[in-house]
mmCIF file of C-alpha atoms and ligand atoms in Angstrom:
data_model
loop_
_atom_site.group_PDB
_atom_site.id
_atom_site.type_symbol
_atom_site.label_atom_id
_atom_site.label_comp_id
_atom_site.label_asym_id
_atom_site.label_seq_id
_atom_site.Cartn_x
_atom_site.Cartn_y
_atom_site.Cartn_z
ATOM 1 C CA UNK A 17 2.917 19.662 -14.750
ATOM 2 C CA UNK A 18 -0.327 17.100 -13.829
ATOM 3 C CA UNK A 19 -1.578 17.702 -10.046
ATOM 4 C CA UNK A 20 -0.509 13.863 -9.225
ATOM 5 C CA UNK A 21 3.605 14.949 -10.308
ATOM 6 C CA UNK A 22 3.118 18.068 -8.238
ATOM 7 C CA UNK A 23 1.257 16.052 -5.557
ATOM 8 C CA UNK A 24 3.985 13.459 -5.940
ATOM 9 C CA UNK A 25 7.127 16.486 -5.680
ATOM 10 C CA UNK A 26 4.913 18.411 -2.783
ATOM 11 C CA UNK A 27 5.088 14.947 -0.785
ATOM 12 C CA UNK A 28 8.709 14.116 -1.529
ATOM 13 C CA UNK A 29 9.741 17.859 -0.181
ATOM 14 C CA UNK A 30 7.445 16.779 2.704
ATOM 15 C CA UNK A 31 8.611 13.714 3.538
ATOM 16 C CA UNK A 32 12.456 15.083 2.868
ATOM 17 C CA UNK A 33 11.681 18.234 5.086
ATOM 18 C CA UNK A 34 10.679 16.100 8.070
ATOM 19 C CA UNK A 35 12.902 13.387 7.896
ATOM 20 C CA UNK A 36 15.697 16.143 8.653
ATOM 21 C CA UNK A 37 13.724 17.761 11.058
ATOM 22 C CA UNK A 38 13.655 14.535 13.151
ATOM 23 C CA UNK A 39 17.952 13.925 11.903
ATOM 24 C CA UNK A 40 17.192 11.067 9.692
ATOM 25 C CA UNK A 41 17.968 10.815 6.107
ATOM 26 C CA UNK A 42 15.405 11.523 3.594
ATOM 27 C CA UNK A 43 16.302 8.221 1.632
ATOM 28 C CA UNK A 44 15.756 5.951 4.966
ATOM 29 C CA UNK A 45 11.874 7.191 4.253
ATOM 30 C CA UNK A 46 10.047 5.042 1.354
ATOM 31 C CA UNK A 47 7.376 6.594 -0.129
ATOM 32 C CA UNK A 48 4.558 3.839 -1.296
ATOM 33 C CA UNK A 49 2.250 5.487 -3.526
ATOM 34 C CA UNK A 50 -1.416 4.366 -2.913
ATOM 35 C CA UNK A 51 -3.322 3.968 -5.979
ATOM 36 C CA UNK A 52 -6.178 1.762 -4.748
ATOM 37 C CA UNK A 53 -9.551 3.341 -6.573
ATOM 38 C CA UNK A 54 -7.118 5.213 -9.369
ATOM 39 C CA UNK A 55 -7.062 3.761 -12.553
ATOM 40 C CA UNK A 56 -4.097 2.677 -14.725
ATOM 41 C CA UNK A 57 -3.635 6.056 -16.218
ATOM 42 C CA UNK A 58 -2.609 7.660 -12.520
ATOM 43 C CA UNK A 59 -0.393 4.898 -11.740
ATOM 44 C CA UNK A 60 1.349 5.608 -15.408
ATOM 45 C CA UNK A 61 1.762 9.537 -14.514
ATOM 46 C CA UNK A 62 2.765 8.917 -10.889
ATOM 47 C CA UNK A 63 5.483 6.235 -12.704
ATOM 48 C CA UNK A 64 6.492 8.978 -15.175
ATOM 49 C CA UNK A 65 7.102 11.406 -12.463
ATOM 50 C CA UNK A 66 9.561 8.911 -10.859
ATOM 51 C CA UNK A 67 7.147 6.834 -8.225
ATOM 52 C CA UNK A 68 8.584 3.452 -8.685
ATOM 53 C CA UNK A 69 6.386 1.784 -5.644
ATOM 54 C CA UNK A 70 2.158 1.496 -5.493
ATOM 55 C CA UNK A 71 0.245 0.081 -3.022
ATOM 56 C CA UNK A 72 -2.880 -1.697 -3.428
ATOM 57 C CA UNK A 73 -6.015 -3.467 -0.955
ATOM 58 C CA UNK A 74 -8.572 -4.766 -3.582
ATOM 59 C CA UNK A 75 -7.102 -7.741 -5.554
ATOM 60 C CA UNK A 76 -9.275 -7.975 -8.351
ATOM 61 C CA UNK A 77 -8.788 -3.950 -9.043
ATOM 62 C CA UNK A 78 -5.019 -4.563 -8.753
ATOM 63 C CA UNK A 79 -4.835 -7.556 -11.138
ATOM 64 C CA UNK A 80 -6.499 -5.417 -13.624
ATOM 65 C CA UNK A 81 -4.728 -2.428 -13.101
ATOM 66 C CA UNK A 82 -1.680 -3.960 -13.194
ATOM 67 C CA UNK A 83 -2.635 -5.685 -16.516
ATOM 68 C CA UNK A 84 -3.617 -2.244 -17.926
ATOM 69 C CA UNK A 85 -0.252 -1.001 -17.198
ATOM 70 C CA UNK A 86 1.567 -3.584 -18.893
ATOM 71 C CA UNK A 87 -0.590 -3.278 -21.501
ATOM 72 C CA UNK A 88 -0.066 0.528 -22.201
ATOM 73 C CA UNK A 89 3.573 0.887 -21.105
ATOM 74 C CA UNK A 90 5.098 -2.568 -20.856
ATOM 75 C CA UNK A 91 8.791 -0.866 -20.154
ATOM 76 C CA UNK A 92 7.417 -0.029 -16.921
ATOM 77 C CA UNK A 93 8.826 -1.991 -14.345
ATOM 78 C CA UNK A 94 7.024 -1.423 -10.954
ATOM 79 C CA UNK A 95 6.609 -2.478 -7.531
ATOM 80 C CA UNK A 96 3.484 -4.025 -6.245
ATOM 81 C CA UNK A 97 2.651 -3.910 -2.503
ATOM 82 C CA UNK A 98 -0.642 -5.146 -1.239
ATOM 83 C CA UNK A 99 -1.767 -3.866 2.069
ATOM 84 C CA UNK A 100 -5.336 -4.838 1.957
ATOM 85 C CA UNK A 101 -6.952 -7.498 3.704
ATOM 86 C CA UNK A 102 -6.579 -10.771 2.874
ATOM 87 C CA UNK A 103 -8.498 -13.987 2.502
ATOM 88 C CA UNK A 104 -7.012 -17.017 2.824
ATOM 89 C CA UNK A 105 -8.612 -18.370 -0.875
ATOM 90 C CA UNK A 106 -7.278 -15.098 -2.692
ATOM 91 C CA UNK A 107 -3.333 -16.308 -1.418
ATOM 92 C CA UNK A 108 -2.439 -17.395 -4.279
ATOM 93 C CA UNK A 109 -2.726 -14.142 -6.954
ATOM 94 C CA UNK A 110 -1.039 -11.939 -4.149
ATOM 95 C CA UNK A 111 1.845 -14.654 -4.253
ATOM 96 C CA UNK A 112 2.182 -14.707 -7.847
ATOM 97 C CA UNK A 113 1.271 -10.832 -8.417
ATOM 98 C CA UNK A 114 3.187 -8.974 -5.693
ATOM 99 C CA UNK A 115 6.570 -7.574 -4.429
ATOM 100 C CA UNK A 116 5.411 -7.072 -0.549
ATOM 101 C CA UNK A 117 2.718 -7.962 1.342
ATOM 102 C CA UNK A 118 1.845 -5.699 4.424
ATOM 103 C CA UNK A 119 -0.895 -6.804 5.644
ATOM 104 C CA UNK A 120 -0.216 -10.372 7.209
ATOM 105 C CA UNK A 121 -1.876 -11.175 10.275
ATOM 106 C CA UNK A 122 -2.332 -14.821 10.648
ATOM 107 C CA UNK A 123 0.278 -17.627 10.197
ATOM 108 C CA UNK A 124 -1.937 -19.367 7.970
ATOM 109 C CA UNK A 125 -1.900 -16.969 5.442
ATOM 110 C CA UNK A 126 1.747 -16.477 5.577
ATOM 111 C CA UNK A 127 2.186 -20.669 5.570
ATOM 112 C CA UNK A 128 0.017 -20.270 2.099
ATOM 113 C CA UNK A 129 2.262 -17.362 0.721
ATOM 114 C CA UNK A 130 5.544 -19.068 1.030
ATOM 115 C CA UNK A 131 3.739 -22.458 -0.362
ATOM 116 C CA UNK A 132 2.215 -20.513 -3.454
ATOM 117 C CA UNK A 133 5.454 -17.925 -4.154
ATOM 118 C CA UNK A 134 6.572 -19.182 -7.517
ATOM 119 C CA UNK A 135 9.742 -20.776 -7.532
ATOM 120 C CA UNK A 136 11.145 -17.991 -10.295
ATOM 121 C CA UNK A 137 10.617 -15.039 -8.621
ATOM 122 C CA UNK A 138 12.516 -13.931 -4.873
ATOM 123 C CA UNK A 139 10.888 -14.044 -1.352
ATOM 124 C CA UNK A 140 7.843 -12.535 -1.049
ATOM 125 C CA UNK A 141 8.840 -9.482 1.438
ATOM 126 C CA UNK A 142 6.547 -9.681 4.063
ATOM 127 C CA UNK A 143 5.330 -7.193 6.844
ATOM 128 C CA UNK A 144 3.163 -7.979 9.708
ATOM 129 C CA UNK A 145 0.315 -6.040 10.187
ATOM 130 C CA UNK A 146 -0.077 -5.399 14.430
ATOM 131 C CA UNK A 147 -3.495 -4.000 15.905
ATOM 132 C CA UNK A 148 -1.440 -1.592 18.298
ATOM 133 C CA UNK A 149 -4.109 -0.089 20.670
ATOM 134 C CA UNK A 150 -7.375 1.010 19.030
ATOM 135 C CA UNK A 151 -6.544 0.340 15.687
ATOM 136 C CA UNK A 152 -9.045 1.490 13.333
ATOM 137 C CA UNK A 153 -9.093 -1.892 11.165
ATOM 138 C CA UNK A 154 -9.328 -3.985 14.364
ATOM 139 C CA UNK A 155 -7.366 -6.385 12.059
ATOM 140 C CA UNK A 156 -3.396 -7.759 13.087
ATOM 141 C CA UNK A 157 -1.681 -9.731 15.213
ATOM 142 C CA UNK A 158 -2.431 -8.375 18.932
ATOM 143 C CA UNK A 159 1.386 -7.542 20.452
ATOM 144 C CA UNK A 160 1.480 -10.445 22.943
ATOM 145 C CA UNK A 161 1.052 -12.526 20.342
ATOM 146 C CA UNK A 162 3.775 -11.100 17.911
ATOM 147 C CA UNK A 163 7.143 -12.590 18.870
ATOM 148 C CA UNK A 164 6.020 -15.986 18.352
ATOM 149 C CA UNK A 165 4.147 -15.334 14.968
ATOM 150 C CA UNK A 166 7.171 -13.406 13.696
ATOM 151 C CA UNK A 167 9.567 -16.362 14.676
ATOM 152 C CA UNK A 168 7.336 -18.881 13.040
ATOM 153 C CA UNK A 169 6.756 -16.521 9.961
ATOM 154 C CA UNK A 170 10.649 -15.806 10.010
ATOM 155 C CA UNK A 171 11.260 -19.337 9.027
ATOM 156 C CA UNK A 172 9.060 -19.792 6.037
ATOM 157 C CA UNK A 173 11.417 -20.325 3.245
ATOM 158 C CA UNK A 174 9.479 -17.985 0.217
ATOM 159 C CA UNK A 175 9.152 -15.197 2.631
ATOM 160 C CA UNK A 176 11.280 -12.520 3.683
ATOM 161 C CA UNK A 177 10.091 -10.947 7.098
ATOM 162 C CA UNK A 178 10.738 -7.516 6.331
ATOM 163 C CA UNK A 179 9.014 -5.765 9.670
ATOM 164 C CA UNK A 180 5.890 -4.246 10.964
ATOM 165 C CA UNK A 181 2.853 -2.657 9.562
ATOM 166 C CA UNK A 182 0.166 -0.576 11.773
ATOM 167 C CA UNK A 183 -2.544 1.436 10.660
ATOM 168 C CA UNK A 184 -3.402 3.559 13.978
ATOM 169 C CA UNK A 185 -7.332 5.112 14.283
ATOM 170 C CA UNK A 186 -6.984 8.813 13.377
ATOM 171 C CA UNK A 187 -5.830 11.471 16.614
ATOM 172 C CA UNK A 188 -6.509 14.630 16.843
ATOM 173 C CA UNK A 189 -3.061 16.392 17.715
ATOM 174 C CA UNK A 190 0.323 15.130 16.367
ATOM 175 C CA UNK A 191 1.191 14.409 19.842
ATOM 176 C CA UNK A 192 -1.531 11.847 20.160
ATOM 177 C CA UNK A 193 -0.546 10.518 16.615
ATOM 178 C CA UNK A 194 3.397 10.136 17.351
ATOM 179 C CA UNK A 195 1.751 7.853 20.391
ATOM 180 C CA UNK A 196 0.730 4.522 18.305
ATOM 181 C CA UNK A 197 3.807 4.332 15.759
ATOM 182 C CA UNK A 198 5.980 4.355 18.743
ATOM 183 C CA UNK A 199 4.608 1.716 20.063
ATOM 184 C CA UNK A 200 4.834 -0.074 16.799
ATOM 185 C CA UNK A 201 9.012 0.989 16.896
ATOM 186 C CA UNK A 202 9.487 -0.467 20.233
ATOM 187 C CA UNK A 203 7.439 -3.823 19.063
ATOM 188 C CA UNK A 204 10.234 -3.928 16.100
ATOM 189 C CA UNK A 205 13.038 -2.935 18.267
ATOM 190 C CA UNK A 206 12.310 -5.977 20.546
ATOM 191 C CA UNK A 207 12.390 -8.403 17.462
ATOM 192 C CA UNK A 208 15.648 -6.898 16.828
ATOM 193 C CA UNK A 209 16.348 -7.324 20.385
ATOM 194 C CA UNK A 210 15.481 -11.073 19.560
ATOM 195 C CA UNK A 211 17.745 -11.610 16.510
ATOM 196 C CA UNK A 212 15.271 -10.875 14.018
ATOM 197 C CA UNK A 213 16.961 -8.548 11.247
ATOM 198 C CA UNK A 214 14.300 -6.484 10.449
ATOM 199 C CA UNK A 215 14.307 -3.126 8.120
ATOM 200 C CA UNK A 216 11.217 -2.152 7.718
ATOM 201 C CA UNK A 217 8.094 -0.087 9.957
ATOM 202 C CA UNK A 218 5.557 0.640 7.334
ATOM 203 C CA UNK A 219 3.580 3.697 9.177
ATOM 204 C CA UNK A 220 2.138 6.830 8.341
ATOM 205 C CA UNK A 221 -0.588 7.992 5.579
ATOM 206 C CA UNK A 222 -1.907 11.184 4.704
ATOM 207 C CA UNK A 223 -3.054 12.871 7.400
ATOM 208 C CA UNK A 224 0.010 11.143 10.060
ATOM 209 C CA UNK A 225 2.754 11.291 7.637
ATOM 210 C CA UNK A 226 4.773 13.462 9.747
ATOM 211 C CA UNK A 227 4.445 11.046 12.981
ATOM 212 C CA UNK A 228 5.388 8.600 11.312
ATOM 213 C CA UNK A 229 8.393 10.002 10.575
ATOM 214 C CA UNK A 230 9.260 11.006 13.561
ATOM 215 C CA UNK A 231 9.076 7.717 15.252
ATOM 216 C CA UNK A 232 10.684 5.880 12.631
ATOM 217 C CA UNK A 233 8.954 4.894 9.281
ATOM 218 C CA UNK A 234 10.753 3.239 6.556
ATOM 219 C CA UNK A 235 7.765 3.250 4.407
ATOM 220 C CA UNK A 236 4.741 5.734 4.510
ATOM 221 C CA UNK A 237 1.737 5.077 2.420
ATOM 222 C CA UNK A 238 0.306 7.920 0.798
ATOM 223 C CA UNK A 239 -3.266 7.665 -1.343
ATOM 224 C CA UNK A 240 -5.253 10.919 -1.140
ATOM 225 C CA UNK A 241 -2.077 13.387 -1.095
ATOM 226 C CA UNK A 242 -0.713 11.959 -4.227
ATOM 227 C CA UNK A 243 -3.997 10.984 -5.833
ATOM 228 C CA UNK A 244 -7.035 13.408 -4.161
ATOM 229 C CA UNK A 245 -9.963 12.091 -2.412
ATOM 230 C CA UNK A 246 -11.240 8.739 -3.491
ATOM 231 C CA UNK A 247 -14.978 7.961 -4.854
ATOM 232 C CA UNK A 248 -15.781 4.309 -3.839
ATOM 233 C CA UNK A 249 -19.102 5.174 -6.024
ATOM 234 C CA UNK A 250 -16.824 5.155 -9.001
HETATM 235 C C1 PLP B 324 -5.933 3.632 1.759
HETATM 236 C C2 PLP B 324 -4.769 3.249 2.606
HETATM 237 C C3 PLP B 324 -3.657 4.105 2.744
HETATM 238 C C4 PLP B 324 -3.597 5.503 2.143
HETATM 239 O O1 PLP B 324 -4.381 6.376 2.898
HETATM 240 P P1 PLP B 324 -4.443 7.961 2.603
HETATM 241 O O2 PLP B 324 -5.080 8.511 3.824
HETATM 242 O O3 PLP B 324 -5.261 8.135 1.378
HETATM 243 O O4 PLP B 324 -3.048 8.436 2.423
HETATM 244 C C5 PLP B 324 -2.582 3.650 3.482
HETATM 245 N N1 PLP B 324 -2.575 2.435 4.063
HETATM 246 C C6 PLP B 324 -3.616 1.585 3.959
HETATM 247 C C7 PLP B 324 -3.555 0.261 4.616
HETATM 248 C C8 PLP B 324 -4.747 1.977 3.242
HETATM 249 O O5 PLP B 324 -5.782 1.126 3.169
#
């Protein structure tokens, strides 16, 4: 067995072993694999051991890689979710390329997603990323802000508002982690509140996986435990 399908199984029993420590059902807990930095060949044995969804931030890297794929193992059919940042000129690709967008934190780019989602292909599923206190990125909508973006987002015809995305700056205990993703439930649970039918809190990577859980995650994205450590050299 490669060390990305036993990364890929050790996660799965992880994610599975918290999920019921917390009552929840292991399949309420997505796992988006992280491949960002990996080349085609990881995505390919990830895919072979049964991960169906990857997650990528650079666009040009995930074009390619996604071309690569095809290339090698065109039977393949995957999921693309881009969770990097993203300029308002570079709209278009993600539109055309992508399953689900996480990272959305202006109405601009969300007005150019819907405008640029080819007509042949569903919504675009759409999270919006929120800059919950002290978020690391400092990117996202700040949470006074959210319940009008998300109404106005809502509406775009080519979208599907799926929920919320955070990425919280790292804390030292899992006490201090659970802190920031519950914050990010309640700021879903009052769009509920609000009519919005919303499925989705994308929280929790490597090293807050459990947290994330435990407050509520629908999808956790995972790089370094599937994939090891990444070299941005490379
Ligand atoms: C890189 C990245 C991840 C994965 O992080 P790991 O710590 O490697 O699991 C998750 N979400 C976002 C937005 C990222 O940029």
């Amino acid at each position: 067995m490669s060390s990305i399908s036993r990364n890929l199984q050790a996660v799965n029993e992880r994610i599975a072993a918290m999920a019921r420590a917390v009552s929840r059902h292991a399949d309420e807990v997505r796992l988006l694999a992280v491949s960002k930095t990996f080349g085609a060949d990881a995505v390919i044995e990830a895919a072979d051991a049964g991960q169906h969804a990857f997650g990528e931030n650079y666009l040009q890297e995930a074009l390619d890689k996604m071309d690569a794929v095809k290339a090698k193992r065109p039977e393949l059919l995957l999921e693309w979710h881009f969770i990097g940042p993203i300029q308002s000129n570079k709209t278009r690709p993600i539109a055309e390329h992508f399953d689900w967008v996480h990272s959305v934190d202006r109405e601009k780019i969300a007005q150019r997603l819907s405008d640029q989602r080819p007509a042949h292909l569903p919504p675009l599923n759409i999270c919006l990323q929120v800059n919950i206190s002290g978020e690391a990125t400092k990117s996202g909508v700040s949470p006074s802000d959210l319940v009008d973006i998300a109404q106005r987002i809502a509406a775009l015809p080519r979208l599907r508002l799926r929920g919320l995305m955070a990425i919280p700056e790292p804390a030292a205990d899992s006490h201090a982690q659970r802190e920031p993703h519950r914050q990010l439930r309640i700021l879903r649970d009052s769009l509920r509140a609000r009519g919005m039918d919303l499925d989705t809190l994308s929280m929790g990577m490597s090293s807050d996986l459990d947290a994330a859980i435990a407050e509520g995650a629908t999808i956790v994205r995972i790089g370094t435990a599937i994939f090891g450590q990444r070299d941005y050299a490379k």
